[in-house]
CSV table of N, CA and C in Angstrom, one decimal:
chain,number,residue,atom,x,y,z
K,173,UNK,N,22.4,118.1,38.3
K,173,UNK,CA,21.9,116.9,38.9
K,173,UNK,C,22.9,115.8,38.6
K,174,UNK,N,23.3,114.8,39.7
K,174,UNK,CA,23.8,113.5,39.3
K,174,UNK,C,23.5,113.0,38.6
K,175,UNK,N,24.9,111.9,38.5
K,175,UNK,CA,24.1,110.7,37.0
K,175,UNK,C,23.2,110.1,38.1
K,176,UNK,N,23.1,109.8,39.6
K,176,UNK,CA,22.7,109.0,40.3
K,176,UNK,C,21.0,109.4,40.3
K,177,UNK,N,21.0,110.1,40.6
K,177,UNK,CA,19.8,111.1,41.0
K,177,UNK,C,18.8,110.9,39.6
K,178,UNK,N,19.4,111.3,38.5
K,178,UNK,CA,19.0,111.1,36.8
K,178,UNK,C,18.6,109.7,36.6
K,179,UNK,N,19.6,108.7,36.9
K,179,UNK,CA,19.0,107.9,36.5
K,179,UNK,C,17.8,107.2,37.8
K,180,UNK,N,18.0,108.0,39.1
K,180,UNK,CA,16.8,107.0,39.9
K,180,UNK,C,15.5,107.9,39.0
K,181,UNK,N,15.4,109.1,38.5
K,181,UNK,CA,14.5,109.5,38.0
K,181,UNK,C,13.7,108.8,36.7
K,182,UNK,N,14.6,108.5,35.8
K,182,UNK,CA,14.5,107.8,35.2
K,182,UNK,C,13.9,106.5,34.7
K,183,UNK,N,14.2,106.1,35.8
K,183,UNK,CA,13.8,104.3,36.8
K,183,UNK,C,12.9,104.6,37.5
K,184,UNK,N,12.3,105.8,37.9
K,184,UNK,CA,11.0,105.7,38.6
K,184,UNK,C,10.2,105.0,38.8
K,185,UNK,N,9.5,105.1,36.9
K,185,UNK,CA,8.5,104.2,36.7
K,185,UNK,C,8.9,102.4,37.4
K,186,UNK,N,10.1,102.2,37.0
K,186,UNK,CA,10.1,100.9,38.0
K,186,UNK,C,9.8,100.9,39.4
K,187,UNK,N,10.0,102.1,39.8
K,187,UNK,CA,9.6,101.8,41.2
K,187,UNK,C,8.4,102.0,41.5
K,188,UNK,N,7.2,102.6,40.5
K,188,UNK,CA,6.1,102.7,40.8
K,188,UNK,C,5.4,101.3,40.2
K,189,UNK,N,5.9,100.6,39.7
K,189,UNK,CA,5.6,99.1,39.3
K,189,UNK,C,5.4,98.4,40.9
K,190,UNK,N,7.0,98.5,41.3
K,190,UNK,CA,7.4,97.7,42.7
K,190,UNK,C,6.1,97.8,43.8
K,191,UNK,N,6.5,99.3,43.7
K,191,UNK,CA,5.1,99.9,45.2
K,191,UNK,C,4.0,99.7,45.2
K,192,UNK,N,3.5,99.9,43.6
K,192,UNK,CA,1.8,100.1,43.4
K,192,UNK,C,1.4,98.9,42.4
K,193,UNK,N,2.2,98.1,42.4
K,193,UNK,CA,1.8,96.6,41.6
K,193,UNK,C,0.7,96.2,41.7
K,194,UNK,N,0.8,95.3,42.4
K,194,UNK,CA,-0.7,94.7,43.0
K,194,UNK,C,-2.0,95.2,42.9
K,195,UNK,N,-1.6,96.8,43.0
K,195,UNK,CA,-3.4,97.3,43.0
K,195,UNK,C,-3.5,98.1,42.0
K,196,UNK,N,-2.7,98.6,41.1
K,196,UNK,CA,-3.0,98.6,39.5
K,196,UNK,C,-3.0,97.3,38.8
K,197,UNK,N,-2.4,96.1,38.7
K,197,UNK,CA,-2.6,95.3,38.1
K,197,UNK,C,-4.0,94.8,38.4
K,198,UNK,N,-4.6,94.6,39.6
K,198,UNK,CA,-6.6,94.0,40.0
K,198,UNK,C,-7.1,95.3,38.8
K,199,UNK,N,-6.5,96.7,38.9
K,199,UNK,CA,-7.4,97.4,37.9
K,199,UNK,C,-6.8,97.5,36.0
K,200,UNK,N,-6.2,96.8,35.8
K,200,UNK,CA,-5.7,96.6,34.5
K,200,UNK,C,-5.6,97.8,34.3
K,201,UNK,N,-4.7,98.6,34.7
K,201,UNK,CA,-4.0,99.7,33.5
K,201,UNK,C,-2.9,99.3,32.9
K,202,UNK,N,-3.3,99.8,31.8
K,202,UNK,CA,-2.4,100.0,30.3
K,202,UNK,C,-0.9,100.1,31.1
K,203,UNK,N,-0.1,99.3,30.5
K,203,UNK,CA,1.4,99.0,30.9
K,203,UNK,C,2.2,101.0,31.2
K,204,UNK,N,1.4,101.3,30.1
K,204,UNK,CA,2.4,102.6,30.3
K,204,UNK,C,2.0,103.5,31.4
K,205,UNK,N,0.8,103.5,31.4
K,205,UNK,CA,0.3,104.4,33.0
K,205,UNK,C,0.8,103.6,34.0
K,206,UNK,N,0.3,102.1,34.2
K,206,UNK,CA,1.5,101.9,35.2
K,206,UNK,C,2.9,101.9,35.6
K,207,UNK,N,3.3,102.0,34.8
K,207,UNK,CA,5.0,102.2,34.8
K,207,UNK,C,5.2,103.7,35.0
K,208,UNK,N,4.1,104.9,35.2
K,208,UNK,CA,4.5,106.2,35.4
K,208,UNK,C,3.3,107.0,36.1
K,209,UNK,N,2.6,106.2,36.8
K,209,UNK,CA,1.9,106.4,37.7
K,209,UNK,C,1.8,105.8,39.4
K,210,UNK,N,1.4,106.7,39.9
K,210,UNK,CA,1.6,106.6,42.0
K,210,UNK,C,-0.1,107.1,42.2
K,211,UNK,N,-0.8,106.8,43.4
K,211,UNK,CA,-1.8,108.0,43.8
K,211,UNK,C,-1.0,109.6,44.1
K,212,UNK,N,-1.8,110.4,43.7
K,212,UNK,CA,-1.2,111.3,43.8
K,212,UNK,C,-0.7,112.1,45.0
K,213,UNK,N,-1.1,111.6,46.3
K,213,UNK,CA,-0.6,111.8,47.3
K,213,UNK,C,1.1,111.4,47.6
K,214,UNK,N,1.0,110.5,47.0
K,214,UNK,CA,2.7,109.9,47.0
K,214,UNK,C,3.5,110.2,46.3
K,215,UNK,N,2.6,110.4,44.9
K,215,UNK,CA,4.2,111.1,44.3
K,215,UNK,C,4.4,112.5,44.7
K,216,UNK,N,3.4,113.5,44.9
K,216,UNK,CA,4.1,114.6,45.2
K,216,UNK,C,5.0,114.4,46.4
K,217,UNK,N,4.5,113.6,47.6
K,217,UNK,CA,5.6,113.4,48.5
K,217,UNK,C,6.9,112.5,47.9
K,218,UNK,N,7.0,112.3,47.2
K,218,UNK,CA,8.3,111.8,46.3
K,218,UNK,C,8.9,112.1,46.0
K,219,UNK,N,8.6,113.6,45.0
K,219,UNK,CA,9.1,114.6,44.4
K,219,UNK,C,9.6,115.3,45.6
K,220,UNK,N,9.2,115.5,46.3
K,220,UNK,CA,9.5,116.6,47.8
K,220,UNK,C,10.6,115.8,48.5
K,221,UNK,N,10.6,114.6,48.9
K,221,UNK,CA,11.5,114.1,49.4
K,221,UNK,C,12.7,114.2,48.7
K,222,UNK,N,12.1,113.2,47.4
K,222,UNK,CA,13.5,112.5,46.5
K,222,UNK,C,14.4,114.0,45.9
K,223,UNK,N,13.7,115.3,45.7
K,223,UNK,CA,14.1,116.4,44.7
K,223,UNK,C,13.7,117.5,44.9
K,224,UNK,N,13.5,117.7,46.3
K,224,UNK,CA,12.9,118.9,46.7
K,224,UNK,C,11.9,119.8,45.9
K,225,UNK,N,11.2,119.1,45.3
K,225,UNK,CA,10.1,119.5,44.5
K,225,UNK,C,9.1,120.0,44.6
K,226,UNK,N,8.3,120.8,44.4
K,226,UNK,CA,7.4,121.5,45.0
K,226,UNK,C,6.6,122.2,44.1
K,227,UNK,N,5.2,122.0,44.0
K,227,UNK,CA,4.4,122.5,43.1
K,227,UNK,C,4.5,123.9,42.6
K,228,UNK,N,4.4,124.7,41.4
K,228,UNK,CA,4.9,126.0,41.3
K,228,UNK,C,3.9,126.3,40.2
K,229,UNK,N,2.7,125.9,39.1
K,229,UNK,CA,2.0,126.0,38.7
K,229,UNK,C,0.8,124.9,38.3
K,230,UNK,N,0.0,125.4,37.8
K,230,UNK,CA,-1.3,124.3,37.2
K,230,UNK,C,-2.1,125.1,36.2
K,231,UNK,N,-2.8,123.9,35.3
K,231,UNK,CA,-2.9,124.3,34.0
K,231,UNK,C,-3.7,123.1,33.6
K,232,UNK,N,-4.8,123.0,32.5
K,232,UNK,CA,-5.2,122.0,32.4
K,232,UNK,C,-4.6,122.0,30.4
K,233,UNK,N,-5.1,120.1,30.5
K,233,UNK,CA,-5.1,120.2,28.7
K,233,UNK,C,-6.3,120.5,28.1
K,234,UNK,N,-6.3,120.3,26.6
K,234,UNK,CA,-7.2,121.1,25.6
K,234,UNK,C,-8.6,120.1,26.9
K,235,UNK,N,-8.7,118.4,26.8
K,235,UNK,CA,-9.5,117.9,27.2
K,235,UNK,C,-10.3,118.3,28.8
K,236,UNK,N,-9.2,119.3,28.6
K,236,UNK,CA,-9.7,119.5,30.8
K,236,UNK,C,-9.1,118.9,31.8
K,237,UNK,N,-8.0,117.4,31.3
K,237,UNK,CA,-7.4,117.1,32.3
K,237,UNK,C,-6.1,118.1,33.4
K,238,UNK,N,-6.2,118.0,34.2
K,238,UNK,CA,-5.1,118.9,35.0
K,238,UNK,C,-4.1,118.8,34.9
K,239,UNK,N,-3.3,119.2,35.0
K,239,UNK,CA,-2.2,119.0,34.9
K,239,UNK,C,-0.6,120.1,36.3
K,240,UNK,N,0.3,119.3,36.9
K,240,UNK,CA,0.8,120.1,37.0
K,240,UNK,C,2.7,120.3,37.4
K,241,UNK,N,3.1,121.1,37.5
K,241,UNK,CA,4.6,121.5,36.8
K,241,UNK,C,4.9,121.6,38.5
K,242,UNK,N,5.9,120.9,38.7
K,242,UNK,CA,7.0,120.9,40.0
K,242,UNK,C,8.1,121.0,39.6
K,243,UNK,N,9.3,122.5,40.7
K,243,UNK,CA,10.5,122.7,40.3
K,243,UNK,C,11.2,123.0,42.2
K,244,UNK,N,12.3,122.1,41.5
K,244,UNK,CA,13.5,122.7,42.8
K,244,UNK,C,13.9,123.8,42.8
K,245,UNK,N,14.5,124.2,43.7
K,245,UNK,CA,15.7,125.2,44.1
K,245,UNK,C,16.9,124.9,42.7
K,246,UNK,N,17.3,124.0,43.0
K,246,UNK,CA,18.5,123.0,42.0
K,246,UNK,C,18.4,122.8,40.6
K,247,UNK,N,16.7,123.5,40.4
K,247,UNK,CA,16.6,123.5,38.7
K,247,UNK,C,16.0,122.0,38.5
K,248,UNK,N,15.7,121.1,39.0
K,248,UNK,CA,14.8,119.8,38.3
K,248,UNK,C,13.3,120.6,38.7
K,249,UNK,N,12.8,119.5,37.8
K,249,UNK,CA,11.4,120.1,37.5
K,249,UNK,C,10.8,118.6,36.6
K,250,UNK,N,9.2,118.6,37.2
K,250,UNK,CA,8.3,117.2,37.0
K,250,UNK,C,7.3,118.0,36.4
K,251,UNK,N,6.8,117.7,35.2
K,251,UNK,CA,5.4,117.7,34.9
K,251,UNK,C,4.3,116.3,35.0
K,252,UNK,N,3.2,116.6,36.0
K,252,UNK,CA,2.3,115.2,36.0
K,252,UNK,C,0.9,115.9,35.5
K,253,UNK,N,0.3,114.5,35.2
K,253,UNK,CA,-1.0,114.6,35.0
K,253,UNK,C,-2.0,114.6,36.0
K,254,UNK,N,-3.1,114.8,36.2
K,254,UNK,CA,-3.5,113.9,37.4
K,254,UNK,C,-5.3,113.9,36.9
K,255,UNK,N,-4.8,112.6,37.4
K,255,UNK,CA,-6.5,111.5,36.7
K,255,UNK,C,-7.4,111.9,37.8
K,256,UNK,N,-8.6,111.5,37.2
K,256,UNK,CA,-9.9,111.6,38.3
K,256,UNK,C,-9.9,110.4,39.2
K,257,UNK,N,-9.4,109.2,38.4
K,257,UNK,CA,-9.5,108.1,39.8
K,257,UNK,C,-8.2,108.4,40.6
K,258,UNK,N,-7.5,109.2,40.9
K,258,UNK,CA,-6.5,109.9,41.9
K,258,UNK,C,-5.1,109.8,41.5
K,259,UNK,N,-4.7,109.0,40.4
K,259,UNK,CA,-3.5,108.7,40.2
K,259,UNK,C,-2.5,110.4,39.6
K,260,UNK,N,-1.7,110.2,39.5
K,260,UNK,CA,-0.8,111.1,39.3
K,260,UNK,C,0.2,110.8,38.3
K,261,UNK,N,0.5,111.1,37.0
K,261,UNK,CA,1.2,110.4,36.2
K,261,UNK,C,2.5,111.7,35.2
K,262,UNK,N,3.7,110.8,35.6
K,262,UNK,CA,4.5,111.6,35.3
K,262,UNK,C,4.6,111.3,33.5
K,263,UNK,N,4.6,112.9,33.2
K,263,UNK,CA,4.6,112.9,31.7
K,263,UNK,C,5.7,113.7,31.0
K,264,UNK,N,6.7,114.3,31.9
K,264,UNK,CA,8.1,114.9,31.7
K,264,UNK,C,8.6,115.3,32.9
K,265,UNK,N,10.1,115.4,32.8
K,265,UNK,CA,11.3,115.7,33.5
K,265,UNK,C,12.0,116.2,32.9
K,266,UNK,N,12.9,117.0,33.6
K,266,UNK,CA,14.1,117.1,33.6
K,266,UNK,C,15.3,118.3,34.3
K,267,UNK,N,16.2,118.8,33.8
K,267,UNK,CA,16.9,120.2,34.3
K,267,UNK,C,16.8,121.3,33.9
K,268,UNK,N,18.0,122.3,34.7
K,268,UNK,CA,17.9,123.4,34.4
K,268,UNK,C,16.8,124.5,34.3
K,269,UNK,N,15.6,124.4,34.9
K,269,UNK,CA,14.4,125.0,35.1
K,269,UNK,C,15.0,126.5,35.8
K,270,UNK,N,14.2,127.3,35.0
K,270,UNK,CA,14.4,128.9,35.7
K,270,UNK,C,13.5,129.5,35.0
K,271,UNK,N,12.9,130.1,36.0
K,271,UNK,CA,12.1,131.4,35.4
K,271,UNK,C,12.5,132.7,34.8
K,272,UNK,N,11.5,132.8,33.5
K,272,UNK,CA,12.2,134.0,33.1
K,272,UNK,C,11.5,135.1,33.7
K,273,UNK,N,11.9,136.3,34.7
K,273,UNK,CA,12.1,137.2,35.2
K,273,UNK,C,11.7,138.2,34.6
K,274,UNK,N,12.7,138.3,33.5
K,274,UNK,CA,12.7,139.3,32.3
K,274,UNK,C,11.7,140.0,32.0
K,275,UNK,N,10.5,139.2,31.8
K,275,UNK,CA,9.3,139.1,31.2
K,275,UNK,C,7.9,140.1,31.9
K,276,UNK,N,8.1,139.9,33.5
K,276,UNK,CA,7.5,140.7,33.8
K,276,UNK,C,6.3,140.6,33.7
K,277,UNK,N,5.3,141.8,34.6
K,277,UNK,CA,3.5,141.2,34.7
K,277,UNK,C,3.2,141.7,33.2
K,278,UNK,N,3.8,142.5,32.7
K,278,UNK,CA,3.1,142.9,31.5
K,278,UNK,C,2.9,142.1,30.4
K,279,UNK,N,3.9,140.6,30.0
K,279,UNK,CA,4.3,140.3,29.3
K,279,UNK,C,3.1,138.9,29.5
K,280,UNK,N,2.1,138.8,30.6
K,280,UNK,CA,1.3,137.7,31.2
K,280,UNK,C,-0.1,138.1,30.7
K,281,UNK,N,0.0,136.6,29.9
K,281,UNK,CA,-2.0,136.9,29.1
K,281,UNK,C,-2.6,137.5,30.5
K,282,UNK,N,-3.7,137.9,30.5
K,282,UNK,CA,-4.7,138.7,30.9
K,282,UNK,C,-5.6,138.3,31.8
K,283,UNK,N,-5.6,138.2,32.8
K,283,UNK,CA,-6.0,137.3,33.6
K,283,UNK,C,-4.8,136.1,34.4
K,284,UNK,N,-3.6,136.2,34.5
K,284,UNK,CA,-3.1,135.8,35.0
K,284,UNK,C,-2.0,136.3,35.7
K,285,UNK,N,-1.9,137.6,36.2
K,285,UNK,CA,-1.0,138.8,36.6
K,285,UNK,C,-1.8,139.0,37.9
């Protein structure tokens, strides 16, 4: 990946300030969700646009929230959250993503092969 590309990634959260200002600030979220949160309609189309990104698993946390993992062709790869009031919140990035192969159906808990 570019330094160009890295750092618009990076800077995201400012642009989700720019875009979605106005109508997270009427709902007072916490500075940090806003700075790393879109509805989630847009950021996936974001990721798709900006990084060819494209959903490739889902998983929730211990709490039940969902969660899910986007990877390119090119190796970048997004983990978001996604909230019940619709938002989508990026909670890691970065490169080099590849599947390990190696591993095989045998090597997959039980129920997921």
């Amino acid at each position: 990946m570019t330094f160009k590309k890295t750092a618009t990634k990076a800077w995201l959260g400012t642009a989700f300030c720019l875009l979605a200002g106005p109508a997270l600030a009427q709902e007072a979220v916490p500075i940090d969700k806003a700075a790393h949160c879109l509805p989630h309609d847009i950021l996936v189309s974001y990721l798709d646009e900006a990084f060819e990104e494209s959903r490739i698993a889902t998983a929730a946390l211990d709490e039940g929230q969902p969660v899910e993992l986007f990877a390119s062709r090119r190796g970048t790869w997004t983990l978001i959250e996604v909230h019940s009031d619709g938002l989508g919140c990026i909670n890691a990035y970065g490169e080099r993503f590849k599947l390990d192969r190696t591993l095989g159906q045998a090597a997959l808990p039980a129920g997921l092969g």
